[in-house]
Structures are given as structure tokens and as C-alpha cells.
Short mmCIF file of C-alpha atoms in Angstrom, two decimals:
data_model
loop_
_atom_site.label_atom_id
_atom_site.label_comp_id
_atom_site.label_asym_id
_atom_site.label_seq_id
_atom_site.Cartn_x
_atom_site.Cartn_y
_atom_site.Cartn_z
CA MET A 1455 -29.13 19.72 30.38
CA ALA A 1456 -25.80 17.93 29.99
CA ILE A 1457 -22.90 20.11 28.93
CA ALA A 1458 -20.26 18.63 26.65
CA PRO A 1459 -16.72 18.85 28.04
CA PHE A 1460 -14.49 21.16 26.09
CA LEU A 1461 -10.88 22.17 25.75
CA LEU A 1462 -9.31 25.43 24.73
CA ILE A 1463 -6.01 24.76 23.05
CA HIS A 1464 -3.63 27.51 21.97
CA PHE A 1465 -2.05 26.39 18.72
CA SER A 1466 -0.13 28.54 16.24
CA LYS A 1467 -1.51 31.73 17.88
CA LYS A 1468 -5.08 30.48 17.45
CA VAL A 1469 -7.52 29.18 20.02
CA VAL A 1470 -9.05 25.88 19.05
CA CYS A 1471 -12.24 24.83 20.83
CA ILE A 1472 -12.98 21.11 20.85
CA CYS A 1473 -16.47 20.17 22.04
CA MET A 1474 -17.28 16.51 22.37
CA MET A 1475 -18.83 14.08 24.79
CA ASN A 1476 -16.24 11.29 24.67
CA PRO A 1477 -13.13 11.90 26.84
CA SER A 1478 -11.14 9.44 24.71
CA ARG A 1479 -11.75 11.67 21.71
CA ILE A 1480 -10.42 14.61 23.69
CA LEU A 1481 -7.21 12.67 24.39
CA PHE A 1482 -6.94 11.77 20.72
CA SER A 1483 -7.35 15.43 19.74
CA ILE A 1484 -4.68 16.48 22.23
CA ALA A 1485 -2.33 13.92 20.72
CA CYS A 1486 -3.09 15.25 17.25
CA MET A 1487 -2.40 18.82 18.31
CA PHE A 1488 0.92 17.98 19.93
CA ALA A 1489 1.86 15.85 16.94
CA MET A 1490 1.12 18.76 14.59
CA LEU A 1491 3.10 21.14 16.79
CA SER A 1492 6.17 18.94 16.92
CA SER A 1493 5.96 17.84 13.29
CA GLY A 1494 5.70 21.43 12.10
CA CYS A 1495 9.23 22.13 13.31
CA ALA A 1496 10.52 18.76 12.16
CA GLN A 1497 8.97 19.08 8.70
CA SER A 1498 11.21 21.90 7.56
CA HIS A 1499 14.30 20.06 8.76
CA LEU A 1500 13.10 16.85 7.10
CA GLU A 1501 12.48 18.48 3.73
CA ASN A 1502 15.88 20.16 3.80
CA ARG A 1503 17.56 16.87 4.64
CA LEU A 1504 15.74 14.82 2.00
CA ALA A 1505 16.17 17.53 -0.65
CA GLU A 1506 19.89 16.93 -0.48
CA LYS A 1507 19.48 13.22 -1.26
CA ARG A 1508 19.01 11.55 -4.62
CA ILE A 1509 18.71 7.95 -5.75
CA GLU A 1510 21.50 7.34 -8.21
CA GLY A 1511 20.30 5.86 -11.48
CA LEU A 1512 16.69 6.92 -10.98
CA THR A 1513 15.92 9.18 -13.92
CA LYS A 1514 12.78 11.10 -14.77
CA ASP A 1515 11.86 10.42 -18.40
CA ALA A 1516 9.70 12.66 -20.55
CA GLY A 1517 6.21 11.30 -21.17
CA THR A 1518 6.41 8.97 -18.17
CA ASN A 1519 4.18 8.95 -15.08
CA TYR A 1520 5.47 7.50 -11.82
CA PHE A 1521 3.99 5.80 -8.78
CA LEU A 1522 5.29 3.80 -5.80
CA VAL A 1523 4.30 0.32 -4.62
CA PHE A 1524 4.99 -1.18 -1.21
CA GLY A 1525 3.30 -3.12 1.56
CA ASP A 1526 3.54 -4.64 5.04
CA TRP A 1527 4.59 -1.42 6.70
CA GLY A 1528 2.77 -0.07 9.77
CA ARG A 1529 5.10 -0.49 12.76
CA ASN A 1530 5.01 2.94 14.43
CA GLY A 1531 8.11 3.97 12.50
CA GLN A 1532 10.13 1.12 14.00
CA VAL A 1533 12.39 -1.56 12.47
CA ASP A 1534 13.08 -0.21 8.94
CA GLN A 1535 9.79 1.59 8.36
CA GLN A 1536 11.12 5.13 8.75
CA ASP A 1537 14.18 4.49 6.57
CA VAL A 1538 12.00 3.09 3.78
CA ALA A 1539 9.55 5.99 4.17
CA ASP A 1540 12.30 8.60 3.87
CA TRP A 1541 13.67 7.10 0.67
CA MET A 1542 10.15 6.84 -0.69
CA GLY A 1543 9.93 10.58 -0.11
CA VAL A 1544 13.19 11.11 -1.98
CA ALA A 1545 12.03 8.98 -4.93
CA ALA A 1546 8.61 10.64 -5.07
CA ASN A 1547 10.23 14.08 -5.02
CA GLN A 1548 12.83 13.15 -7.62
CA LEU A 1549 10.23 11.82 -10.06
CA THR A 1550 7.15 13.87 -9.06
CA ALA A 1551 5.28 10.64 -8.30
CA LYS A 1552 1.52 10.79 -8.76
CA PHE A 1553 0.34 8.19 -6.25
CA VAL A 1554 1.22 5.28 -3.95
CA ILE A 1555 -0.17 1.73 -3.92
CA SER A 1556 -0.17 -0.19 -0.65
CA THR A 1557 -0.30 -3.97 -0.95
CA GLY A 1558 -1.79 -4.42 2.52
CA ASP A 1559 -0.91 -5.24 6.11
CA ASN A 1560 -1.04 -1.53 6.76
CA PHE A 1561 -1.00 -1.78 10.57
CA TYR A 1562 0.77 -4.37 12.73
CA CYS A 1563 0.03 -6.39 14.48
CA CYS A 1564 -3.71 -6.17 14.49
CA GLY A 1565 -5.07 -3.44 12.24
CA VAL A 1566 -6.69 -0.34 13.75
CA ALA A 1567 -9.51 -0.10 16.27
CA SER A 1568 -11.18 3.01 14.83
CA THR A 1569 -10.61 6.10 12.70
CA GLU A 1570 -9.18 7.69 15.85
CA ASP A 1571 -6.67 4.97 16.61
CA TYR A 1572 -3.31 6.57 17.43
CA GLN A 1573 -1.65 4.35 14.80
CA TRP A 1574 -2.99 6.69 12.13
CA LEU A 1575 -0.47 9.17 13.51
CA SER A 1576 2.33 6.89 14.66
CA SER A 1577 2.37 4.54 11.66
CA PHE A 1578 1.06 6.72 8.83
CA GLU A 1579 0.89 10.50 9.22
CA GLN A 1580 4.11 10.97 11.18
CA VAL A 1581 6.10 8.45 9.14
CA TYR A 1582 5.13 9.30 5.55
CA ARG A 1583 5.35 13.02 6.22
CA SER A 1584 7.42 14.17 3.25
CA HIS A 1585 5.61 16.71 1.07
CA SER A 1586 6.21 14.48 -1.96
CA LEU A 1587 4.15 11.71 -0.34
CA GLN A 1588 1.09 13.90 0.22
CA ILE A 1589 -0.44 12.28 -2.87
CA PRO A 1590 -3.24 9.72 -3.26
CA TRP A 1591 -2.62 6.38 -1.55
CA TYR A 1592 -4.60 3.51 -3.07
CA VAL A 1593 -4.78 0.97 -0.28
CA THR A 1594 -5.55 -2.75 -0.12
CA LEU A 1595 -6.30 -4.86 2.95
CA GLY A 1596 -4.00 -7.53 4.36
CA ASN A 1597 -4.66 -10.39 6.75
CA HIS A 1598 -3.30 -8.38 9.70
CA ASP A 1599 -5.71 -5.55 8.87
CA TYR A 1600 -8.53 -8.06 9.24
CA GLN A 1601 -7.51 -8.58 12.86
CA GLY A 1602 -8.73 -5.04 13.53
CA ASN A 1603 -11.56 -2.82 12.33
CA VAL A 1604 -11.58 -3.00 8.53
CA GLN A 1605 -14.45 -0.54 8.24
CA ALA A 1606 -12.33 2.05 10.04
CA GLN A 1607 -9.74 1.88 7.25
CA ILE A 1608 -12.51 2.44 4.71
CA ASP A 1609 -13.99 5.29 6.72
CA TYR A 1610 -10.62 6.97 7.11
CA SER A 1611 -10.90 7.91 3.43
CA LYS A 1612 -13.44 10.51 4.58
CA LYS A 1613 -11.03 11.98 7.13
CA ASN A 1614 -7.86 12.08 5.05
CA GLN A 1615 -7.92 12.94 1.36
CA ARG A 1616 -4.79 10.99 0.47
CA TRP A 1617 -6.08 7.69 1.93
CA LYS A 1618 -8.11 6.12 -0.90
CA MET A 1619 -10.10 3.06 0.14
CA PRO A 1620 -13.74 3.50 -0.88
CA ASP A 1621 -14.48 -0.18 -0.25
CA ARG A 1622 -12.82 -3.53 0.41
CA TYR A 1623 -12.26 -3.88 -3.32
CA TYR A 1624 -12.53 -1.17 -5.97
CA THR A 1625 -11.14 0.10 -9.27
CA THR A 1626 -9.87 3.31 -10.82
CA VAL A 1627 -8.21 4.55 -14.02
CA ARG A 1628 -5.02 6.59 -14.03
CA ASP A 1629 -3.21 7.78 -17.18
CA GLY A 1630 -4.93 5.25 -19.42
CA ILE A 1631 -4.25 2.23 -17.17
CA ARG A 1632 -6.95 0.28 -15.34
CA TYR A 1633 -6.08 -0.38 -11.67
CA ILE A 1634 -8.03 -3.04 -9.77
CA PHE A 1635 -7.64 -3.43 -6.01
CA LEU A 1636 -8.69 -6.80 -4.56
CA ASP A 1637 -9.55 -7.96 -1.06
CA THR A 1638 -7.63 -11.25 -1.09
CA SER A 1639 -7.87 -12.40 2.55
CA PRO A 1640 -11.46 -13.72 2.24
CA LEU A 1641 -10.32 -15.74 -0.79
CA VAL A 1642 -7.82 -17.73 1.33
CA LYS A 1643 -9.54 -20.69 3.04
CA SER A 1644 -7.03 -21.10 5.86
CA TYR A 1645 -8.24 -17.89 7.52
CA TYR A 1646 -11.72 -19.32 8.03
CA ILE A 1647 -10.50 -21.58 10.84
CA ASP A 1648 -8.74 -18.69 12.58
CA SER A 1649 -11.01 -16.67 14.85
CA ASN A 1650 -8.59 -13.71 14.90
CA HIS A 1651 -9.68 -12.34 11.53
CA GLY A 1652 -12.80 -10.44 12.47
CA ASP A 1653 -15.56 -10.28 9.88
CA LEU A 1654 -13.58 -12.05 7.15
CA VAL A 1655 -15.96 -15.02 7.14
CA LYS A 1656 -18.89 -12.69 6.43
CA GLN A 1657 -17.50 -11.53 3.10
CA ASP A 1658 -19.23 -12.60 -0.12
CA THR A 1659 -16.34 -13.91 -2.22
CA THR A 1660 -18.61 -14.89 -5.11
CA LYS A 1661 -19.78 -11.30 -5.36
CA GLN A 1662 -16.19 -10.04 -5.45
CA LEU A 1663 -15.23 -12.49 -8.23
CA HIS A 1664 -18.29 -11.56 -10.30
CA TRP A 1665 -17.35 -7.90 -9.85
CA LEU A 1666 -13.79 -8.65 -10.97
CA ASP A 1667 -15.04 -10.47 -14.07
CA SER A 1668 -17.28 -7.53 -14.96
CA VAL A 1669 -14.49 -4.98 -14.53
CA LEU A 1670 -12.03 -7.02 -16.61
CA LEU A 1671 -14.59 -7.64 -19.35
CA HIS A 1672 -15.89 -4.09 -19.69
CA SER A 1673 -12.67 -2.11 -19.18
CA PRO A 1674 -11.42 -0.78 -22.52
CA GLU A 1675 -7.91 -0.06 -21.20
CA LYS A 1676 -5.26 -2.31 -22.78
CA THR A 1677 -3.07 -2.39 -19.67
CA LYS A 1678 -4.65 -3.75 -16.49
CA ILE A 1679 -2.83 -3.75 -13.17
CA VAL A 1680 -4.25 -5.68 -10.22
CA ALA A 1681 -3.09 -5.17 -6.63
CA GLY A 1682 -3.83 -7.42 -3.67
CA HIS A 1683 -2.13 -8.56 -0.51
CA HIS A 1684 -1.50 -12.25 -1.11
CA PRO A 1685 0.70 -13.52 -3.96
CA LEU A 1686 -0.28 -16.34 -6.28
CA TYR A 1687 3.39 -17.30 -6.54
CA SER A 1688 6.27 -16.40 -4.24
CA VAL A 1689 9.76 -17.60 -3.37
CA GLY A 1690 9.45 -16.17 0.15
CA ASN A 1691 8.52 -17.75 3.48
CA HIS A 1692 4.77 -17.65 2.94
CA GLY A 1693 4.92 -18.87 -0.64
CA GLY A 1694 2.09 -18.50 -3.10
CA GLU A 1695 -1.54 -19.12 -2.21
CA ILE A 1696 -2.98 -22.12 -4.00
CA ASP A 1697 -6.53 -20.88 -3.35
CA LEU A 1698 -5.73 -17.71 -5.30
CA ARG A 1699 -4.21 -19.66 -8.18
CA ILE A 1700 -7.42 -21.65 -8.50
CA LEU A 1701 -9.59 -18.53 -8.42
CA LEU A 1702 -7.49 -15.94 -10.22
CA GLU A 1703 -4.77 -17.43 -12.42
CA LYS A 1704 -6.92 -18.14 -15.49
CA ARG A 1705 -8.51 -14.71 -15.20
CA PHE A 1706 -5.09 -13.07 -15.03
CA GLU A 1707 -3.81 -15.06 -18.01
CA LYS A 1708 -6.81 -14.11 -20.13
CA TYR A 1709 -6.25 -10.39 -19.60
CA HIS A 1710 -2.40 -10.39 -19.36
CA ILE A 1711 -2.45 -8.91 -15.88
CA ILE A 1712 0.43 -7.31 -14.01
CA TYR A 1713 -0.15 -8.31 -10.38
CA PHE A 1714 1.32 -6.45 -7.39
CA ALA A 1715 1.24 -8.21 -4.01
CA GLY A 1716 2.88 -8.14 -0.59
CA HIS A 1717 2.55 -10.61 2.31
CA ASP A 1718 6.11 -11.89 1.93
CA HIS A 1719 8.39 -9.20 3.34
CA ASN A 1720 10.83 -8.82 0.49
CA LEU A 1721 11.11 -7.77 -3.16
CA GLN A 1722 10.42 -10.18 -6.03
CA SER A 1723 9.78 -10.30 -9.76
CA LEU A 1724 8.37 -13.60 -11.03
CA GLN A 1725 7.06 -15.02 -14.28
CA LEU A 1726 6.15 -18.57 -15.18
CA ALA A 1727 7.45 -20.00 -18.46
CA GLY A 1728 4.93 -19.37 -21.21
CA SER A 1729 2.80 -17.11 -19.01
CA SER A 1730 1.68 -13.60 -19.93
CA VAL A 1731 1.26 -12.62 -16.27
CA ARG A 1732 3.88 -10.74 -14.26
CA TYR A 1733 3.87 -11.38 -10.52
CA ILE A 1734 5.53 -8.57 -8.57
CA ILE A 1735 5.96 -8.66 -4.78
CA SER A 1736 6.74 -5.50 -2.83
CA GLY A 1737 6.21 -6.31 0.82
CA GLY A 1738 9.33 -4.87 2.39
CA GLY A 1739 7.79 -1.76 3.90
CA SER A 1740 9.28 -2.28 7.35
CA GLU A 1741 11.02 -5.65 7.76
CA HIS A 1742 12.52 -8.35 5.55
CA THR A 1743 12.22 -12.14 5.48
CA PRO A 1744 14.21 -14.75 3.50
CA VAL A 1745 13.79 -15.77 -0.12
CA LYS A 1746 14.73 -18.96 -1.92
CA THR A 1747 15.29 -18.40 -5.61
CA ASP A 1748 13.45 -20.75 -7.96
CA PRO A 1749 15.22 -20.46 -11.33
CA LEU A 1750 12.08 -21.60 -13.16
CA ILE A 1751 10.07 -18.51 -12.20
CA THR A 1752 12.45 -15.99 -10.61
CA LYS A 1753 13.63 -12.92 -12.46
CA PHE A 1754 14.66 -11.19 -9.25
CA ALA A 1755 14.30 -11.87 -5.53
CA LYS A 1756 15.95 -10.13 -2.62
CA SER A 1757 15.49 -10.39 1.14
CA ALA A 1758 15.44 -6.64 1.72
CA THR A 1759 13.23 -3.88 3.00
CA GLY A 1760 12.33 -1.31 0.39
CA PHE A 1761 9.79 -0.33 -2.22
CA LEU A 1762 9.08 -0.30 -5.92
CA VAL A 1763 9.02 2.64 -8.30
CA VAL A 1764 6.97 2.18 -11.48
CA GLY A 1765 7.19 4.47 -14.47
CA THR A 1766 4.44 4.17 -17.10
CA SER A 1767 4.66 5.45 -20.66
CA ASP A 1768 2.68 4.69 -23.81
CA LYS A 1769 4.85 1.70 -24.68
CA GLU A 1770 6.21 0.27 -21.44
CA LEU A 1771 6.40 0.04 -17.68
CA LYS A 1772 9.81 0.61 -16.13
CA LEU A 1773 10.28 -0.90 -12.66
CA TYR A 1774 12.93 0.00 -10.08
CA TYR A 1775 13.38 -2.10 -6.92
CA ILE A 1776 14.88 0.14 -4.23
CA ASN A 1777 16.14 -0.78 -0.76
CA LYS A 1778 16.12 1.10 2.54
CA GLN A 1779 19.48 2.69 1.72
CA GLY A 1780 18.09 4.26 -1.45
CA GLN A 1781 19.98 1.88 -3.75
CA ILE A 1782 18.47 0.40 -6.91
CA LEU A 1783 18.74 -3.37 -6.51
CA TYR A 1784 17.17 -4.30 -9.84
CA LYS A 1785 15.36 -2.68 -12.74
CA GLU A 1786 13.31 -4.13 -15.55
CA ILE A 1787 11.00 -3.14 -18.39
CA ILE A 1788 7.57 -4.62 -19.10
CA THR A 1789 6.19 -3.92 -22.56
CA ARG A 1790 2.59 -2.72 -22.64
#
């Protein structure tokens, strides 16, 4: 009879027994234990340090619920990721934020290999470690995530309660607002000639669009927010995706959608003349790329790393665009 290898690890005055057949899982567990040990000491220091910081001009209004939006982030805490994460923690603490939306490209360069990939620690758990960020994260998939194991990101929802990705696309309701999370990469034709994007070509895009139509039609909520990775319009390097305009723009116009995207690594607020749709880009989670302002559609555009704070009340959405130094670059109000 084969005997599973085991480890006895002394941790916080307790003996933890790990029994498993796969040595790689043992190594992963060791890494987790050491990460927990080191982060336990660092956590108290972190909270004390962040508690002393505030974002000037960011006010908590009565009757308003807050959430954060950002994307294009997972770089093992490098470049500007940790700075952005720390100020996200400050903002979430200052406003008692309820959840976070990720607009995709969660792990660079090539997604994750499994639910035990070390990047879950180095790019997620150890970076967004503030107590105020231990809230639900509603996650979308980006094109870089498709270069890894997409199913592992879905399955991680079962391992970590704050990681919310029940499927490649899904919907939920929070505080009277309908949130719809799309899987935009399969809707972009250029990826079909690139063999680096895993099972993207296997996705049934017609099924996703029929699902979207059904959700939009049958949702009684007046305000509908859609999040996806790729923008329909952008003044950044990537620009907007024409394929998405063809597939989604009329749908968005019909239901007066507010659309959050990433992909371009900067902060933008766009609206076409005569359009009811607001296009918001928050893709500065770890690095920034240039923007070229188009006066016909640009309300705000900044080549900066940072994130977005959204406050929702019965009558309006209040948006704050915040950089890696914790400064408000721009704020605006969208009437519901």
C-alpha cells in the first residue's frame, strides 16, 4: 500500500499535517505557510501605516454605496502594482467600500497555470492584503488571462471567498443596480489567428450574446453596468475594438449602459456626442501607457496608473479617478 508523503509544520503554536501525493502541492503549501507567517507580522504594520493616510477630497456621503474598479494588474507587486494596491486599501477603508471590479488581465504575462499557481500569492493575496480589500472581487477575463488556464481562475472562486468568478460571463445585483460581466476576448476576431490564447476559439460567442440579450431584457433594474476587458472606444494605444462596436454598441445604446473596461493601461472617461452610453476605462492597475485626447469623445484621459472609485446613490453615480499617489485626478457625476 502506497503511503502519501506528509509534512508536519509548526505554525502559530499549532501542528499542521499536510497529506498529499503530489510533491509540487507540498511545495505550494510550504510557500503558503511561510507567506502567512511573514504576512502576519507585516499586516499589523501595514494597517497602521495605511490608517494614517487619507485621500484628500474623497468624502463618504450618506446613502451612498462605494466600490472600486481597476484592471491590468497582476505583476507580482512590481512596477506600480503595490502602490496602487495600497491606495486602493486606503480608499476602501475611508469609504467602507463594498466590493471591487476587475476589468481583466489579472495575471501577466500569461495567466495562471492552476489554482495552486504561486501568482495567487505573489500577485493577489500578498499585494491586496489590506483588511479593507477583503471584500468581494467581481472579476472579468482579459486576453492575457486566456494565455493561461482560464478554468483555474473560475475554480479559484471555490478556494477564496472574495474571488467571484462563477463563469466566464455572469451577472449579479448589488444595491438595486444590475452588474453584467462579459468575456470579451472571444468576441475579438484578431485573437483567432493567435495560437497563444488557449481555448478562446472554443467559446460559443453566439451563446454569450443571447445570454446578454436575455439579461438586459428581463432585468427590472433601471441602472445597468457592464464590465469587460476590451473597450469599444479608447484614446489609448490599443484603441477601441471595432468587433465589439458591431456586436455591442446598439445593445448598450438601447439600455443606456455604463461600460467599464481595461486593456489600455490608463484612466479614461469617454462619451460620443448624442450617445446615452458612458465608456469608462480603468486599466492602470500596475503600469501606464500613453493617451491621445480626442476632443469629440474625451471627457477625461490620463496616462497614469491608478484606479476608480464609484459611489452609487438613488439619483446618481459619483466617479473619482485616483492615481498611484492617492491623488484625485478627475471626478464626475453620472445621473441614474
